XYZ file of C-alpha atoms in Angstrom:
694
model
C -24.246 -38.942 26.313
C -24.930 -39.733 30.292
C -26.287 -35.268 29.604
C -28.601 -36.184 26.666
C -30.256 -38.318 28.631
C -30.523 -36.617 31.490
C -31.733 -34.044 29.472
C -34.614 -35.823 27.578
C -35.686 -37.035 31.497
C -35.602 -33.327 32.278
C -38.409 -32.777 29.361
C -40.429 -36.659 30.122
C -40.808 -35.341 33.381
C -41.734 -31.824 32.612
C -44.729 -33.238 30.037
C -46.490 -35.640 32.855
C -46.314 -32.016 34.533
C -48.134 -30.606 31.782
C -50.392 -34.217 31.755
C -51.696 -34.077 34.944
C -53.489 -30.071 33.335
C -55.616 -32.131 31.592
C -58.541 -31.615 34.220
C -57.959 -28.196 34.544
C -58.784 -27.187 30.376
C -61.751 -27.658 28.955
C -60.626 -28.649 26.127
C -57.544 -30.197 25.263
C -56.368 -27.394 23.135
C -53.609 -25.382 25.130
C -51.147 -29.558 24.255
C -49.900 -27.443 21.470
C -49.150 -24.594 23.545
C -47.351 -26.552 26.432
C -45.187 -28.467 23.457
C -43.931 -25.126 22.539
C -43.185 -23.683 25.609
C -41.317 -27.502 26.950
C -39.263 -27.746 23.618
C -38.180 -23.888 23.200
C -37.295 -23.627 26.390
C -35.337 -27.444 26.470
C -33.376 -25.961 23.013
C -32.779 -22.330 24.903
C -30.739 -23.739 27.907
C -29.370 -26.536 25.617
C -27.858 -23.379 24.301
C -27.526 -21.338 26.901
C -25.354 -23.850 28.693
C -22.899 -24.543 25.099
C -22.989 -21.409 23.599
C -22.949 -19.281 25.539
C -26.490 -17.328 25.606
C -27.172 -14.658 27.969
C -29.694 -16.377 30.317
C -31.429 -14.027 31.097
C -31.815 -12.444 27.357
C -32.906 -16.341 26.462
C -35.163 -17.299 29.944
C -37.364 -13.975 29.830
C -37.307 -11.971 26.979
C -38.068 -14.763 24.605
C -41.575 -16.043 26.450
C -43.729 -13.597 24.761
C -42.925 -15.217 21.939
C -44.441 -18.451 22.733
C -46.781 -16.805 25.525
C -48.683 -14.500 23.033
C -50.103 -16.248 19.954
C -51.027 -19.096 21.935
C -52.279 -17.413 24.838
C -53.690 -14.085 23.356
C -54.790 -14.542 19.518
C -58.271 -14.230 20.784
C -57.424 -10.420 21.566
C -54.674 -8.821 18.430
C -57.793 -8.024 17.278
C -58.201 -5.781 20.000
C -55.039 -3.788 19.647
C -50.975 -4.476 20.864
C -51.926 -2.283 24.244
C -54.657 -4.627 25.105
C -52.470 -7.976 24.175
C -48.760 -6.332 25.771
C -51.383 -5.717 28.950
C -53.456 -8.574 29.122
C -49.863 -10.658 28.093
C -48.179 -7.765 32.113
C -51.601 -10.037 33.921
C -51.331 -12.738 33.458
C -47.317 -12.905 34.079
C -48.047 -10.906 36.734
C -51.288 -12.330 38.188
C -52.164 -15.134 36.299
C -51.662 -17.545 38.564
C -54.476 -15.754 40.588
C -56.814 -16.461 38.223
C -56.196 -20.180 37.834
C -56.866 -20.585 41.854
C -59.667 -18.716 41.066
C -61.546 -18.921 37.534
C -64.311 -21.415 37.197
C -62.807 -25.355 36.305
C -62.381 -26.531 33.948
C -61.160 -23.985 32.586
C -60.936 -22.223 28.492
C -57.454 -22.702 27.635
C -56.265 -19.221 26.559
C -56.062 -15.684 27.890
C -54.422 -15.049 31.097
C -54.787 -18.495 32.826
C -53.205 -19.554 29.773
C -50.642 -18.020 29.457
C -49.691 -18.929 34.261
C -49.539 -21.921 32.664
C -46.754 -21.583 30.196
C -45.068 -19.542 32.332
C -44.212 -22.439 34.705
C -44.159 -24.420 31.633
C -40.836 -22.554 30.209
C -39.705 -21.757 33.954
C -39.845 -25.360 35.024
C -37.810 -26.751 30.934
C -35.401 -23.777 30.828
C -34.051 -23.470 33.987
C -33.924 -27.839 35.111
C -32.317 -28.740 31.911
C -29.539 -25.213 32.188
C -29.509 -27.707 35.976
C -28.353 -30.735 34.157
C -25.488 -28.999 32.252
C -24.485 -26.462 34.029
C -24.639 -28.146 38.013
C -22.973 -30.729 39.918
C -25.362 -31.520 42.794
C -27.505 -34.308 42.494
C -30.640 -33.422 43.443
C -30.383 -30.105 41.179
C -32.477 -30.305 38.414
C -34.847 -33.220 39.997
C -35.744 -29.952 41.961
C -37.731 -27.825 39.389
C -39.614 -30.629 38.461
C -40.787 -32.078 41.157
C -42.286 -28.482 42.695
C -43.612 -28.203 38.813
C -45.582 -31.044 39.662
C -46.485 -30.218 43.767
C -47.818 -27.334 41.869
C -49.831 -28.984 38.959
C -51.366 -31.513 42.067
C -52.554 -28.303 43.606
C -53.779 -26.230 40.757
C -56.411 -30.010 39.756
C -56.654 -31.037 43.636
C -60.838 -29.934 42.733
C -61.340 -32.165 39.521
C -62.624 -35.943 40.498
C -60.710 -37.801 40.272
C -57.011 -39.652 40.585
C -53.585 -39.240 39.862
C -51.364 -42.198 41.113
C -49.716 -43.521 38.076
C -48.768 -39.564 36.964
C -47.477 -39.945 40.437
C -44.893 -42.623 40.255
C -43.822 -41.706 36.254
C -42.735 -39.140 37.610
C -41.220 -40.499 40.267
C -39.772 -43.244 37.993
C -38.333 -40.439 36.166
C -36.204 -38.444 39.191
C -34.558 -41.387 39.748
C -34.091 -41.848 36.558
C -32.556 -38.550 36.146
C -30.721 -38.805 39.975
C -29.195 -42.597 38.959
C -27.486 -41.043 36.379
C -26.103 -37.221 38.036
C -25.075 -40.261 40.310
C -22.793 -41.687 38.618
C -21.496 -39.451 37.210
C -20.307 -37.448 40.007
C -17.204 -37.341 41.248
C -18.423 -36.449 44.428
C -21.252 -38.962 45.495
C -20.071 -42.192 45.910
C -22.605 -44.108 43.430
C -24.187 -46.727 45.215
C -24.877 -45.485 47.956
C -26.326 -42.190 46.589
C -27.880 -42.990 43.803
C -29.498 -45.643 46.930
C -30.101 -42.338 49.164
C -32.327 -39.952 46.520
C -33.878 -43.133 45.599
C -35.552 -43.151 48.936
C -35.571 -39.140 48.699
C -37.765 -39.635 45.593
C -39.756 -42.039 45.785
C -41.120 -41.032 49.119
C -41.839 -37.434 47.565
C -43.942 -39.023 44.713
C -45.862 -41.249 46.999
C -46.495 -38.624 49.240
C -47.702 -36.485 46.027
C -50.079 -39.200 45.389
C -52.050 -40.014 47.978
C -52.497 -36.214 47.835
C -53.673 -36.823 44.297
C -55.685 -39.542 45.736
C -57.672 -38.092 48.993
C -60.971 -37.880 49.048
C -60.412 -34.839 51.594
C -57.498 -32.966 49.506
C -56.083 -30.086 50.609
C -57.818 -27.553 47.817
C -56.644 -24.086 47.819
C -59.465 -22.719 45.644
C -62.061 -21.902 47.732
C -59.456 -20.421 49.795
C -58.783 -17.270 46.866
C -62.154 -15.981 45.044
C -62.039 -13.691 42.625
C -66.118 -14.135 41.867
C -67.354 -10.885 38.698
C -69.010 -8.657 41.344
C -73.546 -9.627 41.278
C -75.920 -8.080 39.018
C -77.427 -4.824 41.164
C -81.270 -6.732 41.826
C -83.078 -7.408 44.287
C -84.733 -10.739 42.357
C -85.363 -11.223 39.167
C -88.979 -13.111 40.319
C -90.235 -9.252 40.676
C -89.720 -8.670 36.994
C -92.134 -10.829 35.884
C -95.727 -9.333 36.277
C -93.737 -6.081 34.690
C -92.523 -8.611 30.974
C -95.891 -10.160 31.426
C -97.959 -6.605 30.944
C -95.454 -4.487 28.572
C -97.827 -4.446 25.466
C -97.240 -4.791 22.940
C -94.387 -7.253 23.429
C -90.991 -6.776 23.213
C -89.114 -9.930 21.374
C -86.435 -11.009 23.960
C -84.214 -13.796 21.547
C -84.551 -17.250 19.508
C -84.645 -20.263 20.369
C -84.158 -23.790 19.264
C -84.738 -25.948 21.608
C -83.011 -29.452 21.392
C -84.521 -31.951 23.278
C -88.001 -31.220 26.908
C -87.477 -28.392 29.126
C -90.127 -26.937 31.015
C -88.440 -23.686 29.815
C -85.545 -21.905 28.884
C -83.766 -20.769 32.657
C -81.756 -17.246 32.878
C -82.140 -17.152 37.099
C -81.885 -19.816 40.168
C -83.360 -18.530 43.167
C -82.360 -21.290 46.301
C -82.323 -17.874 49.191
C -86.101 -17.584 51.180
C -86.060 -15.582 53.810
C -89.983 -15.231 54.176
C -90.510 -12.020 52.148
C -87.825 -12.766 48.938
C -86.513 -15.306 47.670
C -83.275 -14.079 46.831
C -79.092 -15.609 45.418
C -76.011 -15.281 47.005
C -74.238 -17.258 44.838
C -70.643 -16.035 43.022
C -69.376 -16.179 39.391
C -66.448 -17.395 38.748
C -65.465 -16.447 34.749
C -65.497 -19.579 32.216
C -64.446 -20.718 29.151
C -66.636 -23.581 27.298
C -66.693 -25.908 29.400
C -69.449 -25.421 32.592
C -69.972 -28.626 34.248
C -69.953 -32.439 33.441
C -73.191 -33.089 34.856
C -74.537 -35.851 32.791
C -77.967 -36.804 35.356
C -81.009 -36.481 33.352
C -81.974 -35.835 29.193
C -79.398 -34.330 26.787
C -81.157 -31.252 26.068
C -79.514 -27.453 24.522
C -80.264 -25.072 23.328
C -79.521 -22.644 20.460
C -79.911 -18.924 20.835
C -79.874 -15.148 19.299
C -79.943 -12.393 21.848
C -81.893 -8.715 21.705
C -83.120 -6.802 23.161
C -82.892 -8.818 26.265
C -81.770 -7.020 29.374
C -78.700 -7.612 30.940
C -76.374 -9.909 32.586
C -78.613 -13.390 33.439
C -77.774 -15.056 29.272
C -80.830 -17.933 29.332
C -79.357 -21.282 29.035
C -81.512 -24.396 29.423
C -81.554 -27.489 31.734
C -78.324 -28.022 34.000
C -75.926 -26.066 31.147
C -72.292 -28.308 30.517
C -71.350 -25.928 28.251
C -71.564 -23.268 26.014
C -69.801 -21.875 22.955
C -70.275 -18.443 21.107
C -70.828 -18.455 17.095
C -70.473 -14.932 17.086
C -68.275 -12.146 19.435
C -68.706 -13.288 22.598
C -69.419 -10.667 25.766
C -66.836 -9.226 27.614
C -66.172 -11.914 30.767
C -68.480 -14.784 30.495
C -68.982 -15.877 34.749
C -71.077 -18.735 35.803
C -73.063 -20.137 39.260
C -71.682 -23.716 39.724
C -74.827 -24.272 42.510
C -78.082 -22.402 40.690
C -76.288 -23.395 37.487
C -76.367 -19.845 35.531
C -74.349 -17.985 33.166
C -73.957 -14.181 33.097
C -72.095 -11.981 31.169
C -70.307 -8.698 33.297
C -71.215 -6.498 30.752
C -73.780 -5.785 27.976
C -74.346 -7.533 25.068
C -74.559 -6.250 21.388
C -77.419 -7.549 19.612
C -77.689 -10.994 17.362
C -75.192 -12.341 19.868
C -75.160 -15.968 19.326
C -74.726 -18.985 21.017
C -74.829 -22.556 22.004
C -75.910 -23.654 25.028
C -75.758 -27.975 26.105
C -76.962 -29.388 29.205
C -78.392 -31.632 30.901
C -82.294 -32.104 32.705
C -83.505 -35.020 34.040
C -88.122 -34.965 33.257
C -90.195 -34.777 36.049
C -92.647 -37.546 34.857
C -90.074 -40.213 34.620
C -88.799 -40.224 38.290
C -90.017 -43.868 39.573
C -91.480 -44.141 43.208
C -88.124 -44.965 44.241
C -86.644 -41.662 44.074
C -85.293 -40.118 46.557
C -84.707 -35.945 47.704
C -81.115 -35.267 48.578
C -80.076 -35.106 52.379
C -76.641 -34.327 51.583
C -75.455 -31.788 53.273
C -73.977 -30.342 50.137
C -78.152 -29.647 49.911
C -78.496 -27.872 53.042
C -79.313 -24.690 52.484
C -81.575 -25.436 49.562
C -83.972 -27.371 52.646
C -83.827 -23.770 55.109
C -86.944 -21.604 55.936
C -87.070 -18.549 58.337
C -89.465 -19.606 61.552
C -92.758 -19.328 61.814
C -93.780 -21.312 59.301
C -97.545 -19.771 58.724
C -99.586 -23.127 60.406
C -101.954 -22.635 57.180
C -99.355 -23.418 54.781
C -97.951 -26.776 56.910
C -100.797 -28.477 56.692
C -102.328 -27.616 53.820
C -99.219 -29.355 52.194
C -99.387 -31.938 55.273
C -103.581 -32.458 53.935
C -102.734 -32.331 49.700
C -99.774 -35.017 50.120
C -101.684 -37.264 52.736
C -103.060 -40.059 50.598
C -98.883 -40.403 48.569
C -96.844 -43.144 49.522
C -93.154 -41.023 47.422
C -91.536 -38.346 47.440
C -92.613 -38.257 43.236
C -95.220 -38.224 43.540
C -95.664 -36.303 46.736
C -94.994 -33.556 44.347
C -96.853 -34.403 41.809
C -99.892 -33.740 43.803
C -98.054 -30.158 44.556
C -98.288 -29.588 40.756
C -101.596 -30.552 40.266
C -103.487 -28.094 43.242
C -101.963 -25.331 42.790
C -101.773 -25.491 38.475
C -106.354 -25.710 39.357
C -105.836 -22.648 41.386
C -106.877 -19.024 39.109
C -105.079 -17.532 37.194
C -104.877 -13.904 36.499
C -102.024 -11.605 36.208
C -103.607 -9.157 37.653
C -103.241 -10.179 41.589
C -101.713 -8.907 43.639
C -97.730 -9.045 43.095
C -95.378 -11.321 46.361
C -94.566 -14.367 47.390
C -93.974 -14.091 50.782
C -94.781 -16.114 53.253
C -98.310 -14.352 54.153
C -99.219 -14.098 50.017
C -99.132 -17.993 49.600
C -101.271 -18.439 53.173
C -103.488 -16.472 51.193
C -102.995 -18.154 47.100
C -103.634 -21.259 49.509
C -106.517 -20.655 51.186
C -105.387 -20.495 54.716
C -105.791 -16.971 55.623
C -109.066 -15.199 56.805
C -108.915 -13.083 53.499
C -107.864 -15.537 51.251
C -108.085 -14.728 47.257
C -106.366 -17.965 45.295
C -106.160 -16.007 42.536
C -101.264 -16.065 41.175
C -99.046 -16.624 38.350
C -96.054 -18.056 37.899
C -94.429 -16.117 40.208
C -96.781 -16.818 43.656
C -97.067 -21.210 41.900
C -93.898 -20.845 42.008
C -92.908 -19.372 44.836
C -95.772 -22.004 46.924
C -94.677 -24.696 45.250
C -90.799 -24.718 46.604
C -91.984 -23.264 50.197
C -94.771 -26.141 50.961
C -91.392 -28.946 49.313
C -89.583 -27.638 52.522
C -92.135 -28.578 53.776
C -91.375 -31.796 53.359
C -87.950 -31.351 54.146
C -86.986 -31.292 50.094
C -84.507 -29.268 48.729
C -85.888 -26.735 46.051
C -86.095 -24.077 44.309
C -87.000 -20.655 41.730
C -86.110 -20.881 38.435
C -86.134 -17.905 36.378
C -86.985 -17.454 33.131
C -89.428 -18.099 29.831
C -91.646 -20.440 27.689
C -89.989 -22.433 25.399
C -91.084 -20.575 22.132
C -88.975 -20.154 18.982
C -89.477 -16.502 19.007
C -89.699 -14.905 23.115
C -91.080 -11.861 23.859
C -91.586 -10.171 26.957
C -95.219 -12.353 27.437
C -93.271 -15.423 28.424
C -91.418 -14.215 31.279
C -92.286 -17.904 33.704
C -90.768 -18.982 36.705
C -91.287 -21.849 37.794
C -90.061 -25.226 41.041
C -86.292 -26.876 40.863
C -85.942 -30.253 43.652
C -83.026 -32.206 43.946
C -82.866 -35.574 43.733
C -80.132 -37.244 44.627
C -78.675 -39.496 41.611
C -80.626 -37.229 39.232
C -80.059 -34.564 39.566
C -82.224 -30.867 39.412
C -86.175 -32.240 38.143
C -87.992 -29.241 37.056
C -92.262 -29.426 38.226
C -94.527 -26.422 36.771
C -97.356 -25.394 38.638
C -99.056 -23.057 37.096
C -100.790 -24.134 34.205
C -99.766 -23.430 30.729
C -103.734 -23.197 29.103
C -104.044 -20.300 31.500
C -100.809 -18.975 30.027
C -100.564 -18.728 26.212
C -100.389 -16.307 25.135
C -101.752 -14.458 20.874
C -98.477 -15.369 18.476
C -97.829 -12.463 16.310
C -98.562 -11.843 12.727
C -94.906 -10.577 12.550
C -91.943 -10.606 14.991
C -89.861 -8.844 14.172
C -86.534 -10.747 13.193
C -83.499 -10.610 15.208
C -79.905 -9.586 13.242
C -77.099 -12.073 12.889
C -73.809 -10.974 11.911
C -71.608 -12.835 8.434
C -68.630 -13.194 9.809
C -66.816 -11.439 6.780
C -64.006 -13.753 5.051
C -60.241 -12.873 6.226
C -59.527 -11.930 2.497
C -60.986 -8.715 3.040
C -63.465 -8.927 0.167
C -66.604 -8.525 1.249
C -68.195 -6.039 3.943
C -69.218 -6.266 6.961
C -73.466 -6.315 6.700
C -76.237 -7.486 8.651
C -78.628 -10.023 7.978
C -81.806 -11.562 9.262
C -81.820 -14.359 11.743
C -82.783 -17.718 9.319
C -85.862 -19.630 9.058
C -86.440 -22.067 11.944
C -85.657 -25.095 9.450
C -82.418 -23.048 7.806
C -79.544 -24.854 9.057
C -77.216 -22.068 11.234
C -74.353 -20.802 9.745
C -71.211 -22.858 11.783
C -68.469 -19.615 12.043
C -65.131 -21.363 10.038
C -63.300 -22.799 12.726
C -58.931 -21.378 13.462
C -57.613 -23.346 15.119
C -54.356 -23.293 12.616
C -53.699 -20.122 13.646
C -51.693 -20.599 17.099
C -49.851 -23.035 15.568
C -49.092 -21.169 12.954
C -48.422 -17.995 14.972
C -46.005 -19.606 17.253
C -43.728 -21.143 14.513
C -43.663 -17.430 12.936
C -42.549 -16.306 15.417
C -39.740 -19.216 17.002
C -38.388 -19.126 13.314
C -38.370 -15.313 14.266
C -36.883 -16.481 17.614
C -34.005 -18.249 15.668
C -33.135 -15.268 13.784
C -32.493 -12.507 16.764
C -30.643 -15.432 18.217
C -27.882 -15.643 15.529
C -26.422 -12.114 15.258
C -26.821 -11.976 19.413
C -24.526 -15.757 19.493
C -21.753 -14.217 17.100
C -20.635 -11.576 18.270
C -21.199 -12.409 22.317
C -18.346 -15.737 20.194
C -16.431 -12.436 18.862
C -16.660 -10.311 22.215
C -14.965 -13.568 23.874
C -12.127 -14.772 22.076
C -11.081 -11.022 21.307
C -10.749 -10.452 25.315
C -10.707 -13.771 27.373
C -7.727 -16.271 27.703
C -3.736 -15.866 27.060
C -1.992 -13.822 23.860
C -2.544 -16.613 22.085
C -5.762 -17.821 22.975
C -6.314 -14.774 21.206
C -4.749 -15.077 18.363
C -6.313 -18.304 17.185
C -9.686 -16.446 18.060
C -9.242 -14.348 16.128
C -8.348 -17.061 13.350
C -11.062 -19.051 13.953
C -13.497 -15.552 14.030
C -12.039 -15.030 10.638
C -12.845 -18.873 9.165
C -16.297 -17.778 10.725
C -16.083 -15.466 8.311
C -15.158 -17.698 5.822
C -17.396 -20.428 6.336
C -20.486 -17.748 5.334
C -18.582 -16.947 1.992
C -18.835 -20.669 0.589
C -15.244 -21.253 1.317
C -15.507 -24.220 3.995
C -11.964 -24.868 6.380
C -11.274 -28.682 5.604
C -10.138 -30.316 8.778
C -7.492 -31.877 6.006
C -5.359 -28.947 5.768
C -2.847 -27.077 7.501
C -3.768 -23.417 8.226
C -1.077 -21.891 5.103
C -2.940 -24.177 3.061
C -6.463 -23.087 4.077
C -4.652 -19.521 4.115
C -3.053 -20.350 -0.134
C -6.880 -21.381 -1.187
C -8.997 -19.122 0.830
C -6.501 -16.333 -0.992
C -6.882 -17.415 -3.987
C -10.531 -17.104 -4.640
C -10.600 -13.591 -2.764
C -7.635 -10.948 -3.552
C -6.904 -11.259 0.105
C -3.572 -13.961 0.090
C -1.124 -11.096 2.222
C -4.236 -11.071 4.873
C -4.893 -14.592 4.993
C -1.319 -15.582 5.031
C 0.074 -12.992 7.855
C -3.440 -14.891 10.300
C -2.466 -18.223 9.305
C 1.417 -17.434 9.879
C 0.793 -16.249 13.398
C -2.069 -18.851 14.521
C 0.721 -21.240 14.142
C 3.112 -20.025 16.124
C 0.527 -18.934 18.627
C 0.006 -23.324 18.675
C 2.592 -24.704 18.304
C 5.227 -21.879 19.595
C 3.103 -19.769 22.202
C 6.203 -17.636 23.736
C 7.710 -17.411 20.416
C 4.443 -14.621 20.004
C 5.442 -11.151 19.731
C 4.192 -8.616 22.310
C 1.519 -7.329 20.694
C 0.513 -10.236 18.380
C -2.550 -10.779 19.244
C -4.075 -6.422 18.880
C -1.982 -7.273 14.438
C -4.196 -10.691 14.337
C -7.701 -9.347 15.684
C -7.143 -5.453 12.699
C -6.241 -8.479 9.852
C -8.642 -9.952 10.846
C -10.684 -6.707 10.924
C -9.749 -5.767 6.819
C -10.171 -9.184 6.103
C -14.384 -8.919 6.807
C -14.323 -5.670 5.426
C -12.673 -6.690 2.039
C -14.792 -10.070 2.092
C -17.801 -7.890 0.139
C -17.133 -5.415 -2.166
C -19.186 -3.180 -4.668
C -21.801 -4.502 -5.078
C -21.171 -7.783 -2.289
C -21.680 -5.228 0.440
C -25.579 -5.274 -0.536
C -25.618 -9.208 0.229
C -23.671 -8.392 4.045
C -26.480 -8.438 5.920
C -27.299 -12.144 4.959
C -23.950 -13.111 7.167
C -25.459 -11.729 10.345
C -28.870 -14.945 10.346
C -26.280 -16.899 8.644
C -26.319 -20.278 11.569
C -23.623 -22.377 9.559
C -20.924 -20.525 12.069
C -22.888 -21.138 15.041
C -23.221 -25.322 13.728
C -19.070 -26.225 12.412
C -17.134 -27.869 14.487
C -13.640 -27.460 14.649
C -10.590 -28.222 16.573
C -9.626 -25.963 18.936
C -6.371 -26.359 21.056
């Protein structure tokens, strides 16, 4: 009973460590995979300790049957070579991806393989050590290591884990007490007290680390960013798109909420000539950020001729969910709130993005732009700011009393300037000076690129963190004629607030007579009754078509894999036990082993050994029904001698009884019954039956 309780405590401690990953993964979809891995590894450890299975086979050969169905089911359509490659990368280098992926991460792929492998090894090792060793601390070491590893993984997430640390400490103390009391080498009271102090100290230390505001986070030390796009600045592409004739359809967007534009990129670095971005893009899943400041906005976007790599988003995106096949690699920059695909996407790719967007008109007099060091880079300006730009900024904002009013004054002034796509391109200091009339060759004509850049520079002159957003006007059918740029200023407690310094009335375009609809793939039934087709996107009033969820697929695959595992373990376990009975022990033990092996074979023929029968009685009973009484009687006689008078055994008794066992085994399936012999290999009853053995 004490051993069983120790096993249960080990499983409970691993489960507590797994709950830490609720802050690491975007959804709770990893919990079924986690539970299956822990239970399967614990069961295999039990069989390894009690039934003599090889621990290498049990530990390593069976993990793919759990890891592949849960973590890599999305790659099944790409062939088993791809599945095997992804699994190998997850096992060999999955932790590099765990420490570099954008959090919260999607519970799939190499990341989930690496996490499941940790839990698998922890559960298997701790249970096996609890059953096979007498060292008091042996099973506690992997359990504590797994818990500390979980704290390291979630170090970048806000929140404390003192409760989990306390529960883990209590479980470890309980495990140590149980093993100390069962040990004959350590006195229960002294040993238990010593290990109690050790476990409580470890738990308290882990809790302190997990609750510290300046906790150690290894993620910045190991990043694996997606290569940034080979593009000088997307701001320079606005004019080329605006003058494209006829306009090309880029994507459709069905938006909700108040938006200035649909953003593709945000530029936060200005060197006096160009606005650029040097952000790192990390691979993400469905969840992107957890920012709830501002009104909720969303968009359902179907991509058309839009050139990669940037994916359109709204507000500060919190989540993205693809309704069709997603691009190969999707990466996100938490600094610029931009989303990109490492490779091109198929025409008709559809996804839904949600985010938070504070509205400029909701800014009150007490709204303050952020002044913390986190946004210092968004306030930086190159040396030698033109005196005219500085003077014009101060003159336009001198009558305003609050930051919000100052920014509205700048916005209103820039909107009143003449608009022209034929204006000279560029957004440098010199071009901004000409726009504001601060130079002798003043040219106050411009378009969105120049207006957004001027607003962001003037906001930084006031000491406010600002950036330039590049994207498109909010339309149902977005074309190149909708290319746009605006500015954003970060306010404390609110986030990035959008300001549009370009008058939208001056940029209205003619509505196309019949915009081209974008093809959208139609989901194909799983039974293959319908061939893949392409249809036209439905009118704006129609509800979107949602794909059928496939939540049950990983669970069903895991169940099938577990059943297959059990089926494969049966013949291996029987072969190992037969080998041990035949080759280990004294001559009497090998004679009894031949008898027990014969009883196992008879049990597979539904002839169970009753506890109230002696070997001779059982031999007469089974021999009468199978017609092999002479072989069974000789086996029973040798077994009785081996049990009660081993000194009277003949020198070749062991070899003779095993020859008799082989003769009996071959005679159990005569004639057409040979076709049923294969069932005996997978019959679990001989492994579960309990018999007395001297």
